[in-house]
PDB file of C-alpha atoms in Angstrom:
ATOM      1  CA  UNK A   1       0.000   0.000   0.000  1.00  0.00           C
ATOM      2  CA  UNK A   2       0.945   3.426  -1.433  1.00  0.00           C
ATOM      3  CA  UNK A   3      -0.918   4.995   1.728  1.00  0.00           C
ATOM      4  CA  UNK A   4      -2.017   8.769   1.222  1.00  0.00           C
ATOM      5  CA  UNK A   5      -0.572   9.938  -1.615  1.00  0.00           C
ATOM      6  CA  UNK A   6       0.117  14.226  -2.471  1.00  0.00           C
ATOM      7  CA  UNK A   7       1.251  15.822  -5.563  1.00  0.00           C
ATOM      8  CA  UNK A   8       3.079  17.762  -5.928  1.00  0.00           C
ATOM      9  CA  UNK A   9       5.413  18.105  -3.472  1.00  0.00           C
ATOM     10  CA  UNK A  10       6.548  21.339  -4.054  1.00  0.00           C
ATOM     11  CA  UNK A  11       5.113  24.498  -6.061  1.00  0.00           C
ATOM     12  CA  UNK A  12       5.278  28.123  -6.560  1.00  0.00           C
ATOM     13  CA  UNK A  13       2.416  30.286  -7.879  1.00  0.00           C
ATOM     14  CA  UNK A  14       2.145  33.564  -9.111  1.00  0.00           C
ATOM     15  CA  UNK A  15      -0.927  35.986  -7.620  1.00  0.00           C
ATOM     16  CA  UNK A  16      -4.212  34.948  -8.990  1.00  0.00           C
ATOM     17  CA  UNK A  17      -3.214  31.874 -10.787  1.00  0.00           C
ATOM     18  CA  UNK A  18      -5.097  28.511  -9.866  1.00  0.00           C
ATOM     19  CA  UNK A  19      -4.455  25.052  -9.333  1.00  0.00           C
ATOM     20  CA  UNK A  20      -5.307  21.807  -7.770  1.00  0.00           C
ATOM     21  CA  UNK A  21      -3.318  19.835  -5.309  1.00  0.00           C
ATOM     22  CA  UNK A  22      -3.988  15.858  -5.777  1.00  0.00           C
ATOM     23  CA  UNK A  23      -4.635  13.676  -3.068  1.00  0.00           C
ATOM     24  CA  UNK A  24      -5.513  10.270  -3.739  1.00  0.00           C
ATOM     25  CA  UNK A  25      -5.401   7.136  -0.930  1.00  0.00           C
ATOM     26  CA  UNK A  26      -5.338   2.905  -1.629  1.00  0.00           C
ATOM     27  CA  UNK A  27      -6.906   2.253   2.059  1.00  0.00           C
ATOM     28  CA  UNK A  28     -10.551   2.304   0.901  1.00  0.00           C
ATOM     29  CA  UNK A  29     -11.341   4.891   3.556  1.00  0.00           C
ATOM     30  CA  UNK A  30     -14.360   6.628   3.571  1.00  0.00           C
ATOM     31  CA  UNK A  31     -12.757   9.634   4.945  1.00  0.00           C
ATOM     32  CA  UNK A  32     -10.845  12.113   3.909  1.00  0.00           C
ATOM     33  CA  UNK A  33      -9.016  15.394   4.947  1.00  0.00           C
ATOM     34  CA  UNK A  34      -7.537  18.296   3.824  1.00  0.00           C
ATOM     35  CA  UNK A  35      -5.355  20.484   6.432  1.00  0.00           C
ATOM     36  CA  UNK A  36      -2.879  23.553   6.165  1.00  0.00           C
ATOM     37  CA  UNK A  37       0.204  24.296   8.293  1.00  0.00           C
ATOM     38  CA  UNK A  38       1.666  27.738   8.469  1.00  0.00           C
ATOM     39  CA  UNK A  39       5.098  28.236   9.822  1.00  0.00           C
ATOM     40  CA  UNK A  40       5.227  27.187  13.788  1.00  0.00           C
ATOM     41  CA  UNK A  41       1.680  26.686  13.782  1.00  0.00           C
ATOM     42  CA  UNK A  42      -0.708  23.539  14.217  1.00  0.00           C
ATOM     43  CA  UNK A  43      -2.465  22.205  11.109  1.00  0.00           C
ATOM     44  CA  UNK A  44      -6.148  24.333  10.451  1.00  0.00           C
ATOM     45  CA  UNK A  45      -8.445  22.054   8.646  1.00  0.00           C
ATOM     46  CA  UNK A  46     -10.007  22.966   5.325  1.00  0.00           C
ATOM     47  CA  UNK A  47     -12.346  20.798   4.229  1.00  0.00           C
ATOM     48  CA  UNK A  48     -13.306  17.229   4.753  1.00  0.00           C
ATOM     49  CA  UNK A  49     -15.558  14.616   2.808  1.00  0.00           C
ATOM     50  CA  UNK A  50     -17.126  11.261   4.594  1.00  0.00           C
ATOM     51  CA  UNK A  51     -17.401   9.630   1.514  1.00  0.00           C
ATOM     52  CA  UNK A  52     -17.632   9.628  -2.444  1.00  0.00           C
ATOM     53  CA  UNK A  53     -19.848  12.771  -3.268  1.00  0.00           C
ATOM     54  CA  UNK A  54     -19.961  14.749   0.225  1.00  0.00           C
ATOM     55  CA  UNK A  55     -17.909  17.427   1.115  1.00  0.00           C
ATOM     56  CA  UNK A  56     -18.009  19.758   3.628  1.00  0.00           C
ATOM     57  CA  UNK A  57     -15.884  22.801   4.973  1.00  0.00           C
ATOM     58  CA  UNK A  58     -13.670  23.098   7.715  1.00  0.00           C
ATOM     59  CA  UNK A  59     -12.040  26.130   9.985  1.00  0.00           C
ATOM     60  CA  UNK A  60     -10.236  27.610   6.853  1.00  0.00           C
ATOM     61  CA  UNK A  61     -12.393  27.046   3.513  1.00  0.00           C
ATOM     62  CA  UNK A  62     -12.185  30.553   2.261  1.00  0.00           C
ATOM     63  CA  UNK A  63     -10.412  30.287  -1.061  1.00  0.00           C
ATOM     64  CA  UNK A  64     -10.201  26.857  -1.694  1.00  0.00           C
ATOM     65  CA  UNK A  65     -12.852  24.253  -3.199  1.00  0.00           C
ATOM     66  CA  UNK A  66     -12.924  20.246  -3.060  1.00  0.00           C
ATOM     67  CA  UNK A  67     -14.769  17.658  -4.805  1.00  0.00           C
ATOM     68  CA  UNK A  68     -14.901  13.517  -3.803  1.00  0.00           C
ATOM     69  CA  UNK A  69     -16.158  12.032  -7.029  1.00  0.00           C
ATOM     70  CA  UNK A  70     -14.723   8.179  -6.278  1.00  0.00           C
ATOM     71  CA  UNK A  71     -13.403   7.290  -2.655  1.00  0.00           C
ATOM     72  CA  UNK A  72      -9.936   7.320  -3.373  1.00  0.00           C
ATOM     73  CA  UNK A  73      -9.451  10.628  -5.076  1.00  0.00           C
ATOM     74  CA  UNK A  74      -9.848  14.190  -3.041  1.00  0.00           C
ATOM     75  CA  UNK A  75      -8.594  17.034  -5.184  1.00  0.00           C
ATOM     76  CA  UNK A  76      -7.846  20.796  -3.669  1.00  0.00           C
ATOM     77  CA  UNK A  77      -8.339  23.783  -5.469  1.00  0.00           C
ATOM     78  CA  UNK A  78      -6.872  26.549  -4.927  1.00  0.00           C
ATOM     79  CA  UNK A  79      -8.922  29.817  -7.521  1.00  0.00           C
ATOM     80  CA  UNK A  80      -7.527  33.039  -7.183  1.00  0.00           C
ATOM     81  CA  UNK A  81      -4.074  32.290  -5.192  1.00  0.00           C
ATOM     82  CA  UNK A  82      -3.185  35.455  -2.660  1.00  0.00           C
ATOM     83  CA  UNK A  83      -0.031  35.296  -0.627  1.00  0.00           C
ATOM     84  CA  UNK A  84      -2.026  34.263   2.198  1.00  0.00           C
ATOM     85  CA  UNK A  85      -2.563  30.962   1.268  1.00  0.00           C
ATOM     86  CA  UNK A  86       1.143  30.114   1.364  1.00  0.00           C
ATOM     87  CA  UNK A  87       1.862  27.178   3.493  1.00  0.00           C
ATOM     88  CA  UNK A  88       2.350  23.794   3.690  1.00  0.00           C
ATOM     89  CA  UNK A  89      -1.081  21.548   2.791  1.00  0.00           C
ATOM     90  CA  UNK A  90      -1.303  17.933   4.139  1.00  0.00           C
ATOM     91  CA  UNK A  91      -3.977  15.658   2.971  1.00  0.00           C
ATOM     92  CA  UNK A  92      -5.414  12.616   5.165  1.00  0.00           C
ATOM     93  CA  UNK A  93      -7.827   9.494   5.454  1.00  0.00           C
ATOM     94  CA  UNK A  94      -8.822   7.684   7.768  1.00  0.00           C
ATOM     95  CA  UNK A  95     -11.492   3.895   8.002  1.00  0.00           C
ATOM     96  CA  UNK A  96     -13.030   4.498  11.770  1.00  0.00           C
ATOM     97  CA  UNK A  97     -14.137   7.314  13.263  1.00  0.00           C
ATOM     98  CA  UNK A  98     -13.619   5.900  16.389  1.00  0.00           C
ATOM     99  CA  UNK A  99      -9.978   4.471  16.598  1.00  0.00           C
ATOM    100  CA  UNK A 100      -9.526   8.157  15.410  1.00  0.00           C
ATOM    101  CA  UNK A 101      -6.384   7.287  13.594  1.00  0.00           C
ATOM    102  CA  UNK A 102      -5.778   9.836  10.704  1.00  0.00           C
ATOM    103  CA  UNK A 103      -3.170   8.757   7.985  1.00  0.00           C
ATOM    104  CA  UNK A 104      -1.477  11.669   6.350  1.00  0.00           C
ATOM    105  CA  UNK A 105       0.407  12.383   3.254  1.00  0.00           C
ATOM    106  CA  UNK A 106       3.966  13.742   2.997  1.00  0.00           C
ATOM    107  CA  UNK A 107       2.651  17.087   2.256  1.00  0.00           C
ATOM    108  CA  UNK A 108       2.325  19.670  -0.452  1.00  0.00           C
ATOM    109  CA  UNK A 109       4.839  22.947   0.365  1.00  0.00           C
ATOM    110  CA  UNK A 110       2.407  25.392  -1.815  1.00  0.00           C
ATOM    111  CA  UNK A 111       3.995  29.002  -2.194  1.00  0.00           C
ATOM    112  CA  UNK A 112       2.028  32.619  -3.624  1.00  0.00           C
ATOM    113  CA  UNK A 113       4.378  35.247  -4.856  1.00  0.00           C
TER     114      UNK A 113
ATOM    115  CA  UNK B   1     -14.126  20.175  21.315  1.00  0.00           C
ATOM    116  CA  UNK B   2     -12.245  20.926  24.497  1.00  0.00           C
ATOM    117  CA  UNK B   3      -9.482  22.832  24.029  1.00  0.00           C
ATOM    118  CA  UNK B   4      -5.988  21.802  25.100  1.00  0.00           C
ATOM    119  CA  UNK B   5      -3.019  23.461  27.246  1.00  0.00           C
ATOM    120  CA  UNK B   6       0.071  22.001  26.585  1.00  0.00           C
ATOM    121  CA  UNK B   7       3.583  23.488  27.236  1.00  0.00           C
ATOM    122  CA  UNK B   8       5.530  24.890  23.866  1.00  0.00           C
ATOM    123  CA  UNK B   9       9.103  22.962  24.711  1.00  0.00           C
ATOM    124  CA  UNK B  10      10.574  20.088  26.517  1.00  0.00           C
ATOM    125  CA  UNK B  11      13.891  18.358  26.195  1.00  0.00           C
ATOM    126  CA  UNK B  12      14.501  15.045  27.252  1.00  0.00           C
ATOM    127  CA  UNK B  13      17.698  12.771  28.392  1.00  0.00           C
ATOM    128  CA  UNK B  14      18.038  10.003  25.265  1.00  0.00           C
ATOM    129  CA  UNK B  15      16.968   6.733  26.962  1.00  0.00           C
ATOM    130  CA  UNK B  16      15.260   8.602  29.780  1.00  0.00           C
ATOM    131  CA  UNK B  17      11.501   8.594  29.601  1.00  0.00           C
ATOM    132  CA  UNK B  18       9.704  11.642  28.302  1.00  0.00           C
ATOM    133  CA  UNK B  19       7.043  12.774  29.974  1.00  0.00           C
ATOM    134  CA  UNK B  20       4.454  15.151  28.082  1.00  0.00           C
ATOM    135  CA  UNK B  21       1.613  17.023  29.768  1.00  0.00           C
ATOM    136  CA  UNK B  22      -1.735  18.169  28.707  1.00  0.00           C
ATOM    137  CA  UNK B  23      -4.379  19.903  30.238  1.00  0.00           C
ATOM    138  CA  UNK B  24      -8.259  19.658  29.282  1.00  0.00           C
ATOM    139  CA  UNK B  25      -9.892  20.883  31.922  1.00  0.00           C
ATOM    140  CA  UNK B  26     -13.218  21.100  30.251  1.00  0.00           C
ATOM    141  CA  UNK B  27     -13.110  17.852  28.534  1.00  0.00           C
ATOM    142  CA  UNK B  28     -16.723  16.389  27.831  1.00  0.00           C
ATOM    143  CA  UNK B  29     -17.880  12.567  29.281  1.00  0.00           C
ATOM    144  CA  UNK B  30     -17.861  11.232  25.905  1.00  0.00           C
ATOM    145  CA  UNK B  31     -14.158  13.005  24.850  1.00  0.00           C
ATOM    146  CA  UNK B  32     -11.292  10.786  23.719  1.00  0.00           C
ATOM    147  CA  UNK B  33      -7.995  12.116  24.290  1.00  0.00           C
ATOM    148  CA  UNK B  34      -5.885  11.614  21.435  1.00  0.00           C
ATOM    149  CA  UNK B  35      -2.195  12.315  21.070  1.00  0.00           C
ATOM    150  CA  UNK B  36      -0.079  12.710  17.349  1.00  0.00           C
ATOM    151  CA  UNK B  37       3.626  13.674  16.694  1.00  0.00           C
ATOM    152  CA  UNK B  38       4.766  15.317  13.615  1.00  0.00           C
ATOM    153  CA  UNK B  39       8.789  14.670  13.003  1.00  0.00           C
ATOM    154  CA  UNK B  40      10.370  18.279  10.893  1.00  0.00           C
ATOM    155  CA  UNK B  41       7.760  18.777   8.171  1.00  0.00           C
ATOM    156  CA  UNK B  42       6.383  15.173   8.037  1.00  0.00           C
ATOM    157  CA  UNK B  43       2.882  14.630   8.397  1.00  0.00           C
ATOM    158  CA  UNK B  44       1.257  13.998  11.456  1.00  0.00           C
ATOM    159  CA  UNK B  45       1.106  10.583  12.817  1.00  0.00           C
ATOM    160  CA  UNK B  46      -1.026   9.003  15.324  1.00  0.00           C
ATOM    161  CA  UNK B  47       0.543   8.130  18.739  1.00  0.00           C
ATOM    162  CA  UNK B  48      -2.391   6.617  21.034  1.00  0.00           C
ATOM    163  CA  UNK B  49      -5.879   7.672  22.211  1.00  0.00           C
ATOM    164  CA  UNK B  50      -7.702   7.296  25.329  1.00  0.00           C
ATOM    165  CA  UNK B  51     -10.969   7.466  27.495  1.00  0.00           C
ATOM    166  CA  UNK B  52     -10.459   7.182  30.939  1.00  0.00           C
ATOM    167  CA  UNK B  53      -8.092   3.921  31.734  1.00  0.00           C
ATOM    168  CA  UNK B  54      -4.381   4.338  31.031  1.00  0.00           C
ATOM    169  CA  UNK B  55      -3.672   2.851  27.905  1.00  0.00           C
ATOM    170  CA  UNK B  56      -0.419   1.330  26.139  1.00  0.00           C
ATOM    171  CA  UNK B  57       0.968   0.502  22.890  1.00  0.00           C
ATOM    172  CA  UNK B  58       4.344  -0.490  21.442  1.00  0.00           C
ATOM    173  CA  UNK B  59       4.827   3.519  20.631  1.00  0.00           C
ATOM    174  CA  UNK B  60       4.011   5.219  24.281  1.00  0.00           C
ATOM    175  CA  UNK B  61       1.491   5.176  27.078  1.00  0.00           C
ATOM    176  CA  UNK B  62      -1.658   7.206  28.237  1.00  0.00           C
ATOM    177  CA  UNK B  63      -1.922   8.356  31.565  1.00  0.00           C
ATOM    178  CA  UNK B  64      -5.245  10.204  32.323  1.00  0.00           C
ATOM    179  CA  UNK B  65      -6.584  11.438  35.749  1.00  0.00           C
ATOM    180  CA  UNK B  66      -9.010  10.116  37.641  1.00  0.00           C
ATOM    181  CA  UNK B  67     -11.126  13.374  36.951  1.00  0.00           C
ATOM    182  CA  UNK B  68     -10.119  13.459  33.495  1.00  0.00           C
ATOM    183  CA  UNK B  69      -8.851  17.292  33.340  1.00  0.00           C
ATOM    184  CA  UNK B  70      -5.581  16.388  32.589  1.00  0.00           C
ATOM    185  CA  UNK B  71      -3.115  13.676  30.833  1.00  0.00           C
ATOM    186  CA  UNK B  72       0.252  12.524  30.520  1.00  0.00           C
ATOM    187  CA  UNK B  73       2.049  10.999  27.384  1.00  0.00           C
ATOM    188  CA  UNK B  74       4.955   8.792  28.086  1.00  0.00           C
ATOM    189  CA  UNK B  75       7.836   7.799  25.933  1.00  0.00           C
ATOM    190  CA  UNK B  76       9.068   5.482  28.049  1.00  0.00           C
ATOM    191  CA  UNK B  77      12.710   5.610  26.584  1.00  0.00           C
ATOM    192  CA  UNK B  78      13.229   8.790  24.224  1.00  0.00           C
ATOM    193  CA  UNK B  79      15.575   8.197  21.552  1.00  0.00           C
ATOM    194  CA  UNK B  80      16.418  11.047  19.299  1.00  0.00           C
ATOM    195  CA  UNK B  81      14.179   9.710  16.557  1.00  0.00           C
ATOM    196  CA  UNK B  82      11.313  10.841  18.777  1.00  0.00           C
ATOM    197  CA  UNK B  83      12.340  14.577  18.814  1.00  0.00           C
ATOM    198  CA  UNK B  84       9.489  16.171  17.039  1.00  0.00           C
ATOM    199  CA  UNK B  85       6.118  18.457  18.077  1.00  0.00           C
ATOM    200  CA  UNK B  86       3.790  16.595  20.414  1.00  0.00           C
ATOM    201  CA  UNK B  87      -0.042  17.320  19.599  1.00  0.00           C
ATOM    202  CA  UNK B  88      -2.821  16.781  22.553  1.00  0.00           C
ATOM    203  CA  UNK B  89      -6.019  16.875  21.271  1.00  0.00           C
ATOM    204  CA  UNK B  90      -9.372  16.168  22.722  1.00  0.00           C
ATOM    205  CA  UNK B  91     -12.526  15.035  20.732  1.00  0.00           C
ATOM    206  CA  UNK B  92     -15.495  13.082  20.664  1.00  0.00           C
ATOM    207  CA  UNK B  93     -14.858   9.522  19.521  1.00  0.00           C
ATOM    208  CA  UNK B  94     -17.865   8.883  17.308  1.00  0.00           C
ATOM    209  CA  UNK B  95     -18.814  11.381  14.516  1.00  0.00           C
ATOM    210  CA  UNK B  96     -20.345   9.369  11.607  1.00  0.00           C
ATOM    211  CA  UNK B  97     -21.621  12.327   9.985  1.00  0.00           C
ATOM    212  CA  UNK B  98     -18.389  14.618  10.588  1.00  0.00           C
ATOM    213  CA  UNK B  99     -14.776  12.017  10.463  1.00  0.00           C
ATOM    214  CA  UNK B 100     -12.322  12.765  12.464  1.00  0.00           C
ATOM    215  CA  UNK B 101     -12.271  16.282  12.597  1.00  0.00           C
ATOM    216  CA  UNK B 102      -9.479  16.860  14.822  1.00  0.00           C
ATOM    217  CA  UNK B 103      -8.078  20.423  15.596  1.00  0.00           C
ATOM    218  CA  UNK B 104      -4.739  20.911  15.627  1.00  0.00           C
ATOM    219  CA  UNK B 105      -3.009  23.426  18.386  1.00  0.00           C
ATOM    220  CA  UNK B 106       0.634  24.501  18.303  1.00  0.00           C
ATOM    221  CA  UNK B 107       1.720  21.045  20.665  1.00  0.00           C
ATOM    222  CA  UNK B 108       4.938  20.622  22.465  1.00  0.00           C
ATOM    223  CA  UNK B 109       8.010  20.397  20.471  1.00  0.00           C
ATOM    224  CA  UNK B 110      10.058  17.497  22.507  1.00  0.00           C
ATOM    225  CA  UNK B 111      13.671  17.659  22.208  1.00  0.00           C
ATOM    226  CA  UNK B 112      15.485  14.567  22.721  1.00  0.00           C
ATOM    227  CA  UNK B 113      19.012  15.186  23.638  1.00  0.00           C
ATOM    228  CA  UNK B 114      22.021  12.736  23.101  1.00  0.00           C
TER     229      UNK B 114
END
């Protein structure tokens, strides 16, 4: 097993340009994460989905969109990058809700000039 | 959620056990407390969680109090390997409708020193 898989791992945008970070998982879990890390700070979550075709937002959506058409696949997009939105962006999965054990990707380093 | 107090830095002895606090003095009756690490700019990754009994696992152990407003994660012998930012976090355990939506604070960054 691949685990949670991110690309890519490493990109630089110019103001206002768009794109989509991938996040795809081989665990069949129903759900899936996305999170943000600024520098010395905790992760903020974004937006989550608890299964193919239901999304919903997080602490932090402002900016970004997601979509969850099959279970494995949870795309990011980012429309209209600002500065702001520089950080690092970690995507994760995870089977139970109860074990509460997330499994995260290596992460996406994501940076707005 | 309840929120979490944890202190910003620790360092550690290597092979000495590491003892990390946490604080939740408004924890809920149904709230799991769940601890992750994150090594440099790695991802996250899931330690141990708890109720209310101590619990243990190949990685660490759980020690919560008897009224449940605080907690203790042990390493029980730190190598360096386990220098990284300590996350407490305190949730309920079963959210069908929501995942695991856990919230991140800032954590404890452990340093393990040789």
């Amino acid at each position: 097993n691949a685990g949670v898989t991110q690309t890519p791992k490493f990109r630089i945008l110019k103001i206002g340009q768009s794109m989509t970070l991938q996040c795809t998982q081989d665990m069949n879990h129903n759900y899936m994460y996305w999170y943000r890390q600024d520098p010395g700070m905790g992760l903020k979550l974004i937006y989550y989905s608890v299964g193919a075709g239901i999304t919903d937002k997080g602490e932090v959506p402002n900016g970004y969109n997601v979509s969850r058409s099959t279970t494995e696949d949870f795309p990011l997009r980012l429309e209209l990058a600002a500065p702001s939105q520089t950080s690092v962006y970690f995507c994760a999965s995870s089977y139970s809700t109860h074990t509460g054990e997330l499994f995260f990707g290596e992460g996406s380093r994501l940076t707005v000039l | 959620d309840a929120k979490t107090t944890q202190p910003p830095s620790m360092d550690c002895a290597e092979g000495r056990a590491a003892n990390l606090p946490c604080n939740h003095s408004t924890i809920s009756g149904n709230e799991y407390v769940y601890w992750y690490r994150q090594i440099h700019s790695q991802g996250p990754q899931y330690i141990i969680h708890g109720l209310k009994n101590n619990e243990t696992n190949e990685m660490a152990s759980l020690i919560i109090t008897e009224d449940r407003k605080s907690s203790t994660l042990i390493l029980p012998h730190a190598t360096l390997r386990d220098t990284a930012v300590y996350y407490c976090i305190v949730r309920v355990g079963e959210r069908m409708n929501t995942g695991n939506q856990f919230y991140f604070g800032t954590g404890t960054s452990l340093t393990v020193i040789p």
